[in-house]
CSV table of C-alpha atoms in Angstrom, one decimal:
chain,number,residue,atom,x,y,z
A,1,MET,CA,35.6,100.2,72.0
A,2,LEU,CA,37.4,97.2,70.2
A,3,MET,CA,35.9,96.4,66.8
A,4,ILE,CA,37.0,93.3,64.8
A,5,GLU,CA,36.0,93.1,61.3
A,6,MET,CA,35.8,89.7,59.4
A,7,PRO,CA,34.6,88.7,56.1
A,8,ALA,CA,31.4,86.8,56.1
A,9,TRP,CA,33.1,83.4,54.9
A,10,GLN,CA,35.6,83.6,57.7
A,11,LEU,CA,32.7,84.2,60.3
A,12,ILE,CA,30.9,81.3,58.7
A,13,GLY,CA,34.0,79.1,58.7
A,14,ALA,CA,34.8,80.0,62.5
A,15,GLY,CA,31.1,79.1,63.5
A,16,VAL,CA,31.1,75.9,61.6
A,17,THR,CA,34.4,75.1,63.4
A,18,VAL,CA,32.9,76.0,66.7
A,19,LEU,CA,30.0,74.0,66.0
A,20,GLY,CA,31.9,70.8,64.9
A,21,GLY,CA,34.2,71.0,67.8
A,22,PHE,CA,31.0,71.1,70.1
A,23,ALA,CA,29.5,68.1,67.9
A,24,GLY,CA,32.9,66.2,68.4
A,25,LEU,CA,32.9,66.7,72.2
A,26,VAL,CA,29.1,65.6,72.4
A,27,LYS,CA,30.1,62.5,70.4
A,28,LEU,CA,33.0,61.7,72.3
A,29,LEU,CA,31.0,62.2,75.5
A,30,LEU,CA,28.3,59.9,74.2
A,31,LEU,CA,30.8,57.1,73.3
A,32,GLN,CA,32.3,57.3,76.7
A,33,MET,CA,28.8,57.0,78.1
A,34,GLU,CA,28.1,54.1,75.8
A,35,ARG,CA,31.2,52.4,77.0
A,36,ARG,CA,30.4,53.0,80.8
A,37,LEU,CA,27.0,51.5,80.1
A,38,ASP,CA,28.3,48.4,78.3
A,39,GLN,CA,30.6,47.9,81.3
A,40,ARG,CA,27.8,48.3,83.9
A,41,ASN,CA,25.7,45.8,81.7
A,42,ALA,CA,28.4,43.3,81.6
A,43,VAL,CA,28.7,43.4,85.5
A,44,MET,CA,25.0,43.1,85.8
A,45,ASP,CA,24.8,40.2,83.3
A,46,ASP,CA,27.5,38.4,85.6
A,47,ARG,CA,25.3,39.2,88.6
A,48,PHE,CA,22.2,37.9,86.9
A,49,ASN,CA,24.1,34.7,85.7
A,50,ALA,CA,25.2,34.3,89.3
A,51,ILE,CA,21.6,34.6,90.7
A,52,ALA,CA,20.5,32.1,88.0
A,53,ARG,CA,23.2,29.5,89.1
A,54,ASP,CA,22.0,30.2,92.9
A,55,GLY,CA,18.4,29.6,91.9
A,56,GLU,CA,19.4,26.3,89.9
A,57,ARG,CA,21.3,25.2,93.2
A,58,LEU,CA,18.3,26.1,95.2
A,59,ARG,CA,16.1,24.1,93.0
A,60,GLN,CA,18.3,21.1,93.2
A,61,LEU,CA,18.4,21.3,97.1
A,62,GLU,CA,14.6,21.4,97.1
A,63,LEU,CA,14.5,18.5,95.0
A,64,SER,CA,16.9,16.5,97.2
A,65,PHE,CA,14.9,17.7,100.3
A,66,GLU,CA,11.6,16.5,98.9
A,67,ARG,CA,13.2,13.2,97.9
A,68,LEU,CA,14.4,12.9,101.6
A,69,ARG,CA,11.0,13.7,102.9
A,70,GLY,CA,9.7,10.8,100.6
A,71,ASP,CA,12.3,8.1,101.7
A,72,MET,CA,12.1,9.1,105.4
A,73,PRO,CA,9.1,7.0,106.3
A,74,LEU,CA,10.9,4.0,104.8
A,75,HIS,CA,14.1,4.5,106.9
A,76,TYR,CA,12.9,6.1,110.2
A,77,VAL,CA,10.6,4.7,112.9
A,78,ARG,CA,8.9,7.2,115.2
A,79,ARG,CA,9.5,6.8,119.0
A,80,GLU,CA,5.8,6.2,119.6
A,81,ASP,CA,5.6,3.5,116.9
A,82,TYR,CA,8.8,1.8,118.4
A,83,VAL,CA,7.3,1.9,121.8
A,84,ARG,CA,3.9,0.6,120.8
A,85,ASN,CA,5.6,-2.3,118.9
A,86,GLN,CA,7.8,-3.1,121.8
A,87,THR,CA,4.9,-3.1,124.2
A,88,VAL,CA,3.0,-5.5,121.8
A,89,ILE,CA,6.2,-7.8,121.8
A,90,GLU,CA,6.5,-7.6,125.6
A,91,ALA,CA,2.7,-8.5,126.0
A,92,LYS,CA,3.0,-11.6,123.8
A,93,LEU,CA,6.0,-12.7,125.8
A,94,ASP,CA,4.5,-12.2,129.0
A,95,ALA,CA,1.4,-14.2,127.9
A,96,LEU,CA,3.6,-16.9,126.5
A,97,ALA,CA,5.5,-17.1,129.9
A,98,MET,CA,2.0,-17.4,131.8
A,99,LYS,CA,1.4,-20.2,129.3
A,100,LEU,CA,4.5,-21.9,130.1
A,101,GLU,CA,4.1,-21.2,133.8
A,102,ASN,CA,0.5,-22.8,133.7
A,103,VAL,CA,1.9,-25.8,131.7
A,104,GLN,CA,4.6,-26.3,134.2
A,105,LEU,CA,2.4,-26.1,137.2
A,106,LYS,CA,-0.2,-28.5,135.7
A,107,GLY,CA,2.9,-30.9,134.7
A,108,THR,CA,4.0,-31.0,138.3
A,109,VAL,CA,0.6,-31.7,140.0
A,110,LYS,CA,0.3,-35.1,138.1
């Protein structure tokens, strides 16, 4: 059996060195993990900003659409309304033509 003898101060020094190395590795690992999290947060911030910009564009589009819906009755005539108005105008013209015809018939009789 192999026996290694060390004085207590060397054993304590070796233990502190091993613990210090372990603590250094843990600190390095934590720093790398924090750096990676910062990178991911930056990417997520960019995505959130893009979503916010898209939301603003969507809000502007909705406002434009609502303005268009409000202006549409001022600039657009429905087919049924046009047909009804045209029918009224044609009926008035027919009545006027009948009156003119009646006047012409009465004028030729005398």
